[in-house]
mmCIF file of C-alpha atoms in Angstrom:
data_model
loop_
_atom_site.group_PDB
_atom_site.id
_atom_site.type_symbol
_atom_site.label_atom_id
_atom_site.label_comp_id
_atom_site.label_asym_id
_atom_site.label_seq_id
_atom_site.Cartn_x
_atom_site.Cartn_y
_atom_site.Cartn_z
ATOM 1 C CA MET A 1 130.812 -104.639 46.708
ATOM 2 C CA PRO A 2 132.359 -107.945 45.435
ATOM 3 C CA HIS A 3 130.607 -111.247 45.760
ATOM 4 C CA PRO A 4 131.093 -113.092 49.060
ATOM 5 C CA PRO A 5 134.773 -114.124 49.455
ATOM 6 C CA ALA A 6 135.815 -117.695 49.804
ATOM 7 C CA PRO A 7 136.744 -118.907 53.268
ATOM 8 C CA PRO A 8 140.480 -119.078 54.064
ATOM 9 C CA TYR A 9 142.251 -121.849 52.213
ATOM 10 C CA GLU A 10 143.219 -124.691 54.528
ATOM 11 C CA PRO A 11 144.905 -127.956 53.510
ATOM 12 C CA LEU A 12 142.141 -130.399 54.428
ATOM 13 C CA PRO A 13 142.422 -133.939 53.012
ATOM 14 C CA VAL A 14 139.106 -133.991 51.149
ATOM 15 C CA ILE A 15 136.923 -131.541 49.264
ATOM 16 C CA GLN A 16 134.061 -129.974 51.166
ATOM 17 C CA VAL A 17 131.362 -128.779 48.854
ATOM 18 C CA GLY A 18 128.199 -126.916 49.575
ATOM 19 C CA ARG A 19 125.602 -124.962 47.608
ATOM 20 C CA ILE A 20 125.168 -121.393 48.660
ATOM 21 C CA PRO A 21 122.124 -121.174 50.930
ATOM 22 C CA PRO A 22 119.650 -118.384 50.184
ATOM 23 C CA GLU A 23 119.440 -116.048 53.163
ATOM 24 C CA GLY A 24 117.689 -112.673 53.152
ATOM 25 C CA ASP A 25 117.129 -112.830 49.374
ATOM 26 C CA HIS A 26 120.833 -113.216 48.668
ATOM 27 C CA TYR A 27 123.639 -115.627 49.203
ATOM 28 C CA GLN A 28 125.659 -114.824 52.284
ATOM 29 C CA HIS A 29 128.243 -117.550 52.157
ATOM 30 C CA ARG A 30 129.902 -119.941 49.726
ATOM 31 C CA GLU A 31 131.609 -123.071 50.948
ATOM 32 C CA PRO A 32 134.113 -123.839 48.192
ATOM 33 C CA ALA A 33 136.294 -126.882 47.875
ATOM 34 C CA GLU A 34 138.931 -126.658 50.600
ATOM 35 C CA ARG A 35 141.091 -129.405 49.136
ATOM 36 C CA LEU A 36 141.175 -131.957 46.347
ATOM 37 C CA VAL A 37 140.765 -135.649 47.059
ATOM 38 C CA GLU A 38 142.931 -137.335 49.678
ATOM 39 C CA ALA A 39 146.458 -136.171 49.212
ATOM 40 C CA ALA A 40 148.553 -138.679 47.326
ATOM 41 C CA ALA A 41 151.888 -137.036 48.059
ATOM 42 C CA GLU A 42 154.066 -138.710 50.696
ATOM 43 C CA ASP A 43 154.287 -135.537 52.721
ATOM 44 C CA GLY A 44 150.629 -135.958 53.548
ATOM 45 C CA GLY A 45 149.330 -132.921 51.686
ATOM 46 C CA LEU A 46 149.144 -131.220 48.311
ATOM 47 C CA ARG A 47 152.019 -128.874 47.642
ATOM 48 C CA GLU A 48 151.275 -125.339 46.608
ATOM 49 C CA ALA A 49 151.198 -124.367 42.948
ATOM 50 C CA ARG A 50 154.777 -123.973 41.775
ATOM 51 C CA SER A 51 156.050 -120.502 41.048
ATOM 52 C CA PRO A 52 157.979 -120.999 37.754
ATOM 53 C CA GLY A 53 154.642 -120.976 35.855
ATOM 54 C CA GLU A 54 153.457 -117.744 37.402
ATOM 55 C CA PRO A 55 154.332 -115.245 34.614
ATOM 56 C CA LEU A 56 152.237 -117.112 32.060
ATOM 57 C CA ALA A 57 149.739 -119.071 34.102
ATOM 58 C CA ARG A 58 148.937 -116.464 36.684
ATOM 59 C CA ASP A 59 150.147 -112.969 35.895
ATOM 60 C CA PHE A 60 149.004 -112.875 32.270
ATOM 61 C CA PHE A 61 145.454 -113.929 33.157
ATOM 62 C CA SER A 62 145.050 -111.921 36.389
ATOM 63 C CA ASP A 63 143.198 -109.110 34.627
ATOM 64 C CA LEU A 64 140.946 -111.569 32.788
ATOM 65 C CA ILE A 65 140.044 -113.321 35.983
ATOM 66 C CA GLU A 66 139.328 -110.048 37.799
ATOM 67 C CA GLN A 67 137.152 -108.759 34.970
ATOM 68 C CA HIS A 68 135.124 -111.968 34.769
ATOM 69 C CA THR A 69 134.568 -112.370 38.530
ATOM 70 C CA ARG A 70 133.912 -108.806 39.615
ATOM 71 C CA LEU A 71 130.184 -109.207 38.854
ATOM 72 C CA PHE A 72 129.495 -112.957 39.061
ATOM 73 C CA ALA A 73 126.345 -114.649 40.328
ATOM 74 C CA GLY A 74 123.851 -117.365 39.507
ATOM 75 C CA ARG A 75 126.333 -120.204 38.825
ATOM 76 C CA TRP A 76 126.787 -121.555 42.322
ATOM 77 C CA GLU A 77 125.067 -124.860 41.544
ATOM 78 C CA GLU A 78 127.264 -125.431 38.474
ATOM 79 C CA SER A 79 130.385 -124.615 40.510
ATOM 80 C CA ALA A 80 129.352 -127.109 43.119
ATOM 81 C CA GLN A 81 128.778 -129.784 40.513
ATOM 82 C CA VAL A 82 132.314 -129.338 39.146
ATOM 83 C CA LEU A 83 133.844 -129.495 42.591
ATOM 84 C CA GLU A 84 131.765 -132.529 43.570
ATOM 85 C CA PHE A 85 132.939 -134.303 40.388
ATOM 86 C CA ILE A 86 136.570 -133.557 41.383
ATOM 87 C CA ARG A 87 135.909 -134.861 44.879
ATOM 88 C CA ASP A 88 133.931 -137.959 43.952
ATOM 89 C CA ARG A 89 135.493 -139.025 40.678
ATOM 90 C CA ALA A 90 139.027 -137.615 40.993
ATOM 91 C CA THR A 91 139.631 -138.301 37.268
ATOM 92 C CA GLY A 92 137.985 -137.513 33.942
ATOM 93 C CA TYR A 93 136.677 -134.677 31.793
ATOM 94 C CA VAL A 94 134.265 -131.882 32.724
ATOM 95 C CA PHE A 95 132.876 -129.989 29.717
ATOM 96 C CA VAL A 96 131.092 -126.641 30.146
ATOM 97 C CA GLU A 97 129.090 -125.579 27.042
ATOM 98 C CA ALA A 98 126.998 -122.496 26.401
ATOM 99 C CA LEU A 99 126.094 -119.902 23.816
ATOM 100 C CA SER A 100 128.426 -116.943 23.332
ATOM 101 C CA GLY A 101 128.276 -114.532 26.252
ATOM 102 C CA TYR A 102 126.597 -117.026 28.643
ATOM 103 C CA GLY A 103 129.400 -117.033 31.206
ATOM 104 C CA LYS A 104 131.635 -120.034 30.501
ATOM 105 C CA THR A 105 134.804 -117.982 31.121
ATOM 106 C CA SER A 106 133.342 -116.327 34.195
ATOM 107 C CA LEU A 107 132.469 -119.714 35.732
ATOM 108 C CA LEU A 108 135.936 -121.112 35.177
ATOM 109 C CA ALA A 109 137.641 -117.864 36.193
ATOM 110 C CA ASP A 110 135.751 -117.996 39.491
ATOM 111 C CA LEU A 111 136.825 -121.579 40.032
ATOM 112 C CA VAL A 112 140.512 -120.775 39.604
ATOM 113 C CA ARG A 113 140.191 -117.617 41.638
ATOM 114 C CA GLN A 114 139.054 -119.747 44.516
ATOM 115 C CA HIS A 115 141.557 -122.537 43.842
ATOM 116 C CA PRO A 116 145.019 -121.247 42.978
ATOM 117 C CA GLU A 117 146.311 -124.827 43.018
ATOM 118 C CA PHE A 118 144.419 -125.485 39.772
ATOM 119 C CA ARG A 119 146.483 -125.341 36.590
ATOM 120 C CA TYR A 120 144.810 -123.219 33.916
ATOM 121 C CA HIS A 121 144.861 -121.474 30.596
ATOM 122 C CA PHE A 122 142.239 -119.203 28.985
ATOM 123 C CA ILE A 123 142.308 -119.423 25.190
ATOM 124 C CA SER A 124 140.815 -115.919 24.847
ATOM 125 C CA GLN A 125 140.597 -114.219 21.445
ATOM 126 C CA ALA A 126 139.900 -110.948 23.292
ATOM 127 C CA TYR A 127 143.365 -111.127 24.856
ATOM 128 C CA ARG A 128 145.126 -112.157 21.656
ATOM 129 C CA ARG A 129 148.159 -110.013 20.851
ATOM 130 C CA ARG A 130 149.351 -109.210 17.418
ATOM 131 C CA GLY A 131 153.011 -109.618 16.600
ATOM 132 C CA GLY A 132 155.425 -110.918 19.271
ATOM 133 C CA GLY A 133 154.725 -111.705 22.867
ATOM 134 C CA PHE A 134 152.496 -114.185 24.652
ATOM 135 C CA ASP A 135 149.421 -115.151 22.568
ATOM 136 C CA PRO A 136 146.803 -117.107 24.544
ATOM 137 C CA THR A 137 145.331 -118.536 21.349
ATOM 138 C CA SER A 138 148.630 -119.859 20.011
ATOM 139 C CA PRO A 139 149.048 -123.659 20.329
ATOM 140 C CA GLU A 140 152.692 -123.270 21.318
ATOM 141 C CA ASP A 141 151.911 -120.748 24.050
ATOM 142 C CA VAL A 142 148.971 -122.853 25.332
ATOM 143 C CA LEU A 143 151.137 -125.997 25.636
ATOM 144 C CA GLU A 144 154.158 -124.067 26.989
ATOM 145 C CA CYS A 145 151.959 -122.542 29.677
ATOM 146 C CA LEU A 146 150.396 -125.868 30.715
ATOM 147 C CA CYS A 147 153.585 -127.916 30.574
ATOM 148 C CA GLU A 148 155.295 -125.262 32.713
ATOM 149 C CA GLN A 149 152.592 -125.762 35.380
ATOM 150 C CA LEU A 150 152.357 -129.532 35.150
ATOM 151 C CA ASP A 151 156.054 -130.412 35.053
ATOM 152 C CA PRO A 152 158.532 -128.840 37.524
ATOM 153 C CA ALA A 153 161.342 -130.033 35.227
ATOM 154 C CA HIS A 154 159.961 -128.316 32.092
ATOM 155 C CA VAL A 155 162.453 -126.393 30.028
ATOM 156 C CA ARG A 156 160.999 -123.719 27.858
ATOM 157 C CA GLY A 157 161.818 -123.159 24.155
ATOM 158 C CA GLY A 158 161.719 -126.693 22.772
ATOM 159 C CA GLY A 159 159.299 -125.902 19.953
ATOM 160 C CA LEU A 160 155.771 -127.055 19.163
ATOM 161 C CA LYS A 161 156.548 -130.707 18.340
ATOM 162 C CA SER A 162 158.478 -131.149 21.597
ATOM 163 C CA LEU A 163 155.685 -129.508 23.512
ATOM 164 C CA GLU A 164 153.065 -131.758 21.986
ATOM 165 C CA ARG A 165 155.038 -134.875 22.932
ATOM 166 C CA GLN A 166 155.605 -133.613 26.494
ATOM 167 C CA PHE A 167 151.974 -132.526 26.966
ATOM 168 C CA HIS A 168 150.637 -135.812 25.656
ATOM 169 C CA ALA A 169 152.955 -137.768 27.964
ATOM 170 C CA LEU A 170 151.992 -135.659 30.967
ATOM 171 C CA LEU A 171 148.260 -136.380 30.406
ATOM 172 C CA LYS A 172 148.761 -140.108 30.039
ATOM 173 C CA ARG A 173 150.724 -140.843 33.211
ATOM 174 C CA PRO A 174 149.259 -140.586 36.736
ATOM 175 C CA PRO A 175 150.246 -137.328 38.385
ATOM 176 C CA GLN A 176 152.309 -137.361 41.585
ATOM 177 C CA GLU A 177 149.513 -135.436 43.252
ATOM 178 C CA PRO A 178 145.787 -134.922 42.496
ATOM 179 C CA THR A 179 145.682 -132.354 39.692
ATOM 180 C CA VAL A 180 143.011 -130.218 38.070
ATOM 181 C CA VAL A 181 143.627 -128.505 34.722
ATOM 182 C CA VAL A 182 141.200 -125.817 33.526
ATOM 183 C CA LEU A 183 141.303 -125.072 29.823
ATOM 184 C CA ASP A 184 138.768 -122.451 28.763
ATOM 185 C CA ALA A 185 137.397 -121.854 25.273
ATOM 186 C CA VAL A 186 138.918 -124.772 23.371
ATOM 187 C CA ASP A 187 136.964 -123.669 20.310
ATOM 188 C CA GLU A 188 138.964 -120.433 20.167
ATOM 189 C CA LEU A 189 142.282 -122.141 19.598
ATOM 190 C CA GLU A 190 144.005 -121.267 16.286
ATOM 191 C CA PRO A 191 143.596 -123.613 14.423
ATOM 192 C CA PRO A 192 140.598 -125.069 16.300
ATOM 193 C CA ASP A 193 141.676 -128.682 15.856
ATOM 194 C CA GLN A 194 145.235 -128.175 17.163
ATOM 195 C CA LEU A 195 144.578 -130.307 20.307
ATOM 196 C CA ARG A 196 143.339 -133.223 18.223
ATOM 197 C CA THR A 197 144.952 -136.479 19.427
ATOM 198 C CA LEU A 198 146.719 -134.652 22.287
ATOM 199 C CA LEU A 199 143.941 -135.297 24.815
ATOM 200 C CA PRO A 200 143.658 -138.966 25.717
ATOM 201 C CA ARG A 201 140.099 -140.312 25.818
ATOM 202 C CA ARG A 202 140.758 -141.704 29.285
ATOM 203 C CA LEU A 203 142.701 -139.679 31.827
ATOM 204 C CA PRO A 204 144.854 -141.315 34.494
ATOM 205 C CA GLU A 205 143.711 -141.508 38.113
ATOM 206 C CA GLY A 206 144.168 -138.202 39.904
ATOM 207 C CA LEU A 207 143.818 -135.966 36.834
ATOM 208 C CA VAL A 208 140.709 -133.918 36.038
ATOM 209 C CA LEU A 209 140.458 -131.671 32.943
ATOM 210 C CA VAL A 210 137.794 -128.976 32.942
ATOM 211 C CA LEU A 211 137.176 -127.754 29.433
ATOM 212 C CA SER A 212 134.745 -125.225 27.994
ATOM 213 C CA GLY A 213 133.501 -124.283 24.509
ATOM 214 C CA ARG A 214 130.727 -122.425 22.735
ATOM 215 C CA ALA A 215 127.518 -124.277 21.992
ATOM 216 C CA GLN A 216 127.184 -124.949 18.251
ATOM 217 C CA GLY A 217 123.691 -126.399 18.073
ATOM 218 C CA ASP A 218 123.663 -130.052 17.184
ATOM 219 C CA ARG A 219 127.419 -129.987 16.592
ATOM 220 C CA SER A 220 129.919 -129.961 19.448
ATOM 221 C CA CYS A 221 133.375 -128.383 19.515
ATOM 222 C CA LEU A 222 134.468 -131.646 21.156
ATOM 223 C CA ASP A 223 134.676 -132.924 17.583
ATOM 224 C CA ASP A 224 137.673 -130.664 16.950
ATOM 225 C CA ILE A 225 139.624 -132.131 19.878
ATOM 226 C CA ALA A 226 138.740 -135.757 19.067
ATOM 227 C CA LEU A 227 136.577 -136.304 22.145
ATOM 228 C CA SER A 228 133.003 -137.528 22.181
ATOM 229 C CA PRO A 229 130.214 -136.993 24.717
ATOM 230 C CA ALA A 230 130.915 -140.504 25.940
ATOM 231 C CA ASP A 231 134.388 -139.411 26.983
ATOM 232 C CA VAL A 232 133.021 -136.623 29.218
ATOM 233 C CA GLY A 233 132.222 -137.455 32.821
ATOM 234 C CA LEU A 234 130.269 -134.255 33.538
ATOM 235 C CA HIS A 235 128.676 -132.142 30.791
ATOM 236 C CA LEU A 236 127.250 -128.771 31.926
ATOM 237 C CA ARG A 237 125.086 -126.648 29.590
ATOM 238 C CA LEU A 238 124.714 -123.096 30.923
ATOM 239 C CA THR A 239 121.332 -121.422 30.463
ATOM 240 C CA GLY A 240 120.224 -117.908 31.087
ATOM 241 C CA LEU A 241 120.319 -116.302 34.523
ATOM 242 C CA ASP A 242 117.175 -116.203 36.646
ATOM 243 C CA GLU A 243 115.730 -113.235 38.524
ATOM 244 C CA GLN A 244 117.458 -114.201 41.786
ATOM 245 C CA ALA A 245 120.855 -113.897 40.021
ATOM 246 C CA LEU A 246 119.861 -110.447 38.748
ATOM 247 C CA VAL A 247 119.021 -109.368 42.303
ATOM 248 C CA GLU A 248 122.435 -110.549 43.501
ATOM 249 C CA LEU A 249 124.251 -108.791 40.622
ATOM 250 C CA LEU A 250 122.431 -105.500 41.376
ATOM 251 C CA ARG A 251 123.532 -105.702 44.968
ATOM 252 C CA MET A 252 127.096 -106.530 43.999
ATOM 253 C CA ALA A 253 127.283 -103.577 41.564
ATOM 254 C CA GLY A 254 126.360 -101.186 44.350
ATOM 255 C CA GLY A 255 125.681 -97.512 43.700
ATOM 256 C CA LYS A 256 122.151 -96.823 42.496
ATOM 257 C CA ALA A 257 121.770 -100.475 41.387
ATOM 258 C CA ALA A 258 121.605 -101.616 44.983
ATOM 259 C CA GLY A 259 118.462 -99.598 45.562
ATOM 260 C CA LEU A 260 116.771 -101.297 42.607
ATOM 261 C CA ALA A 261 117.563 -104.877 43.782
ATOM 262 C CA GLY A 262 114.489 -104.916 46.038
ATOM 263 C CA ASP A 263 112.133 -103.731 43.313
ATOM 264 C CA ALA A 264 110.498 -106.924 42.057
ATOM 265 C CA ASP A 265 108.814 -105.215 39.111
ATOM 266 C CA PHE A 266 112.064 -103.649 37.913
ATOM 267 C CA VAL A 267 113.942 -106.963 38.220
ATOM 268 C CA ALA A 268 111.182 -108.767 36.303
ATOM 269 C CA GLN A 269 111.332 -106.121 33.521
ATOM 270 C CA MET A 270 115.066 -106.403 33.396
ATOM 271 C CA HIS A 271 114.880 -110.151 33.124
ATOM 272 C CA ARG A 272 112.324 -109.935 30.297
ATOM 273 C CA VAL A 273 114.404 -107.405 28.331
ATOM 274 C CA SER A 274 117.664 -109.351 28.719
ATOM 275 C CA ALA A 275 116.122 -112.895 28.427
ATOM 276 C CA GLY A 276 118.725 -113.758 31.089
ATOM 277 C CA ASP A 277 121.705 -113.330 28.700
ATOM 278 C CA PRO A 278 124.616 -112.958 31.138
ATOM 279 C CA PHE A 279 126.590 -110.537 28.970
ATOM 280 C CA TYR A 280 123.545 -108.335 28.386
ATOM 281 C CA VAL A 281 122.572 -108.476 32.081
ATOM 282 C CA ARG A 282 126.027 -107.323 33.100
ATOM 283 C CA PHE A 283 125.844 -104.195 30.985
ATOM 284 C CA LEU A 284 122.347 -103.441 32.296
ATOM 285 C CA VAL A 285 123.595 -103.771 35.869
ATOM 286 C CA GLU A 286 126.565 -101.515 35.285
ATOM 287 C CA ASP A 287 124.224 -98.897 33.801
ATOM 288 C CA ALA A 288 121.954 -99.235 36.836
ATOM 289 C CA ALA A 289 124.861 -98.678 39.165
ATOM 290 C CA THR A 290 125.712 -95.332 37.549
ATOM 291 C CA GLY A 291 122.071 -94.233 37.292
ATOM 292 C CA VAL A 292 121.938 -94.479 33.464
ATOM 293 C CA LEU A 293 119.371 -97.297 33.701
ATOM 294 C CA THR A 294 116.265 -96.530 35.794
ATOM 295 C CA ARG A 295 112.789 -97.896 36.311
ATOM 296 C CA ASP A 296 111.603 -95.657 33.471
ATOM 297 C CA ASN A 297 114.014 -96.654 30.711
ATOM 298 C CA VAL A 298 114.767 -100.345 31.339
ATOM 299 C CA GLU A 299 114.092 -101.071 27.681
ATOM 300 C CA ARG A 300 117.066 -99.022 26.465
ATOM 301 C CA ALA A 301 120.160 -100.798 25.069
ATOM 302 C CA PRO A 302 123.001 -100.736 27.650
ATOM 303 C CA THR A 303 125.938 -98.455 27.008
ATOM 304 C CA GLY A 304 128.543 -101.239 27.011
ATOM 305 C CA LEU A 305 126.744 -103.399 24.463
ATOM 306 C CA GLU A 306 128.146 -101.838 21.249
ATOM 307 C CA GLY A 307 131.724 -102.130 22.394
ATOM 308 C CA TYR A 308 131.222 -105.777 23.332
ATOM 309 C CA LEU A 309 129.677 -106.537 19.954
ATOM 310 C CA ASP A 310 132.458 -104.699 18.191
ATOM 311 C CA GLN A 311 134.847 -107.039 19.958
ATOM 312 C CA GLN A 312 132.880 -110.045 18.764
ATOM 313 C CA LEU A 313 132.942 -108.635 15.196
ATOM 314 C CA GLU A 314 136.747 -108.288 15.451
ATOM 315 C CA GLN A 315 137.008 -111.919 16.542
ATOM 316 C CA LEU A 316 134.833 -112.928 13.609
ATOM 317 C CA ASN A 317 136.962 -110.914 11.285
ATOM 318 C CA ARG A 318 140.066 -112.756 12.445
ATOM 319 C CA SER A 319 138.458 -116.110 11.718
ATOM 320 C CA ALA A 320 136.731 -115.241 8.404
ATOM 321 C CA HIS A 321 139.919 -114.923 6.314
ATOM 322 C CA ARG A 322 138.601 -116.770 3.198
ATOM 323 C CA ALA A 323 136.297 -115.360 0.525
ATOM 324 C CA GLU A 324 134.008 -118.399 1.168
ATOM 325 C CA HIS A 325 133.719 -117.424 4.887
ATOM 326 C CA VAL A 326 132.533 -113.966 4.030
ATOM 327 C CA GLU A 327 129.970 -115.369 1.576
ATOM 328 C CA ILE A 328 128.673 -117.914 4.024
ATOM 329 C CA LEU A 329 128.258 -115.297 6.765
ATOM 330 C CA GLY A 330 126.647 -112.826 4.395
ATOM 331 C CA LEU A 331 124.101 -115.365 3.187
ATOM 332 C CA LEU A 332 123.249 -116.454 6.777
ATOM 333 C CA LEU A 333 122.835 -112.843 7.877
ATOM 334 C CA GLU A 334 120.413 -112.345 4.993
ATOM 335 C CA ALA A 335 118.471 -115.605 5.063
ATOM 336 C CA GLY A 336 118.746 -116.609 8.737
ATOM 337 C CA THR A 337 119.088 -120.371 8.085
ATOM 338 C CA LEU A 338 120.460 -122.305 5.097
ATOM 339 C CA SER A 339 121.299 -125.942 4.563
ATOM 340 C CA ARG A 340 124.677 -127.338 3.629
ATOM 341 C CA MET A 341 123.292 -128.131 0.175
ATOM 342 C CA ASP A 342 122.000 -124.535 -0.201
ATOM 343 C CA LEU A 343 125.391 -123.067 0.736
ATOM 344 C CA CYS A 344 127.256 -125.330 -1.730
ATOM 345 C CA ALA A 345 124.827 -124.391 -4.479
ATOM 346 C CA LEU A 346 125.092 -120.675 -3.835
ATOM 347 C CA ILE A 347 128.841 -120.250 -3.258
ATOM 348 C CA GLY A 348 131.350 -120.896 -5.994
ATOM 349 C CA GLY A 349 134.222 -123.072 -4.846
ATOM 350 C CA LEU A 350 132.342 -124.512 -1.898
ATOM 351 C CA THR A 351 131.728 -128.268 -2.382
ATOM 352 C CA TRP A 352 130.791 -131.341 -0.457
ATOM 353 C CA LEU A 353 134.462 -132.224 -0.468
ATOM 354 C CA ASN A 354 135.881 -129.061 1.136
ATOM 355 C CA PHE A 355 132.814 -127.904 3.085
ATOM 356 C CA ASP A 356 133.849 -129.238 6.494
ATOM 357 C CA SER A 357 137.413 -127.909 6.369
ATOM 358 C CA ILE A 358 136.252 -124.432 5.333
ATOM 359 C CA VAL A 359 133.383 -124.118 7.749
ATOM 360 C CA ARG A 360 135.418 -125.522 10.680
ATOM 361 C CA GLU A 361 137.302 -122.210 10.868
ATOM 362 C CA ILE A 362 134.115 -120.238 11.578
ATOM 363 C CA HIS A 363 132.088 -122.941 13.370
ATOM 364 C CA ARG A 364 132.378 -121.100 16.641
ATOM 365 C CA PHE A 365 130.032 -118.414 15.224
ATOM 366 C CA LEU A 366 127.461 -120.835 13.806
ATOM 367 C CA LEU A 367 124.737 -123.140 15.089
ATOM 368 C CA VAL A 368 124.148 -126.457 13.321
ATOM 369 C CA HIS A 369 120.723 -128.027 13.201
ATOM 370 C CA HIS A 370 120.137 -131.619 12.119
ATOM 371 C CA ARG A 371 116.976 -131.972 10.004
ATOM 372 C CA THR A 372 115.462 -135.343 9.128
ATOM 373 C CA LEU A 373 113.240 -135.371 6.050
ATOM 374 C CA PRO A 374 110.134 -137.625 6.013
ATOM 375 C CA GLY A 375 110.970 -141.069 4.654
ATOM 376 C CA LEU A 376 114.713 -140.400 4.427
ATOM 377 C CA ALA A 377 117.545 -141.406 6.707
ATOM 378 C CA PRO A 378 119.557 -138.600 8.398
ATOM 379 C CA HIS A 379 122.076 -137.171 5.971
ATOM 380 C CA ARG A 380 124.860 -134.567 6.407
ATOM 381 C CA GLY A 381 123.545 -132.706 3.377
ATOM 382 C CA HIS A 382 120.399 -131.891 5.331
ATOM 383 C CA GLU A 383 122.287 -130.018 8.110
ATOM 384 C CA GLU A 384 121.121 -126.428 8.460
ATOM 385 C CA TYR A 385 123.253 -123.508 9.628
ATOM 386 C CA SER A 386 122.367 -120.268 11.370
ATOM 387 C CA PHE A 387 124.176 -117.503 13.258
ATOM 388 C CA CYS A 388 125.323 -118.311 16.825
ATOM 389 C CA HIS A 389 123.297 -115.684 18.643
ATOM 390 C CA ALA A 390 120.230 -113.615 17.752
ATOM 391 C CA ARG A 391 121.691 -110.443 19.243
ATOM 392 C CA PHE A 392 124.914 -110.929 17.312
ATOM 393 C CA ARG A 393 123.045 -111.502 14.075
ATOM 394 C CA GLU A 394 120.987 -108.370 14.540
ATOM 395 C CA TYR A 395 124.060 -106.255 15.244
ATOM 396 C CA PHE A 396 126.098 -107.685 12.395
ATOM 397 C CA ARG A 397 123.240 -107.202 9.965
ATOM 398 C CA GLY A 398 123.310 -103.488 10.860
ATOM 399 C CA ARG A 399 127.061 -103.349 10.402
ATOM 400 C CA ALA A 400 126.752 -105.061 7.020
ATOM 401 C CA GLY A 401 124.093 -102.559 5.915
ATOM 402 C CA ILE A 402 121.352 -105.169 5.676
ATOM 403 C CA VAL A 403 117.888 -103.678 6.290
ATOM 404 C CA GLY A 404 114.495 -105.246 6.632
#
């Protein structure tokens, strides 16, 4: 069965936010935001989302939203924080950050599922199309989609430069009505710094931008879009799911999984095996629903894992188009962690001068760690790099034929 539906949408003048109360070991009710802040429009209410943007802003992403919200639990507190920010601040940036697979897209997809008045775009490499057609990672399609939703007078087909000017202007002037824009996975844009200078550091009153990006250790993908932590009004870092979320997911999945939801030992084992990784948990839950996963084999790798990791490998392959990229990734898969100085010394053609521009294109798959040596001031040459996720590294090592 799906997770509890949102109450009917009613045009109330202010947001009503509540955290889901535990009841009978699971959440029975969610009280989402009913409305944005006090309506600024002269007609006394917020108008409905306009239809001209539907083909791109709604229809294209409907499958993505359904897939990411079908099994969704454990993020009610974060959802409430975002909605409270919209209600209380009514302007500014929200930034959701997490490791790969930790549910950033699912959280934002659930928000827009509940609130169709939100404008949104998901920069998803998984939904990228080769050749012609709508490409959610293309800067032109991203801006076309958002301008279409933000400006009723928008005329399509003006080209990238025209779109950049229009988008920048739209984000600098106060909207006619309170507006929320959700932009998921800013680190997956091609190229990743395409939004640089297009997002003003201070947004006008009545405009909230909710952004998300992969955690990159001590580096932030905000660097690529020329924002700093000081520009962000609410910064959420998603961690692993707890056992209560696993119970809820088992009940949602139904089938044989529902019967395991009340088995505290099974849930504890499942949490230990998964370490709370949302993507891993989802595959375990789906296996439990069909009876593949039982109390006796909870240690087994879930059946959907390999396909998911194949997809991550394909995304990595799209980004690692330089010989230097392949060498960097190969060395990190072998060694685990290497410093900037090590990489420059080991890879021909990689220097202190071009290091940042080359690594930027694969940063989304790396973690950066700042190391301070005794008696020395912090220095960029001392930065250390590792792979973005332990499960990804283990899988890619196997695909690369690395043993031991």
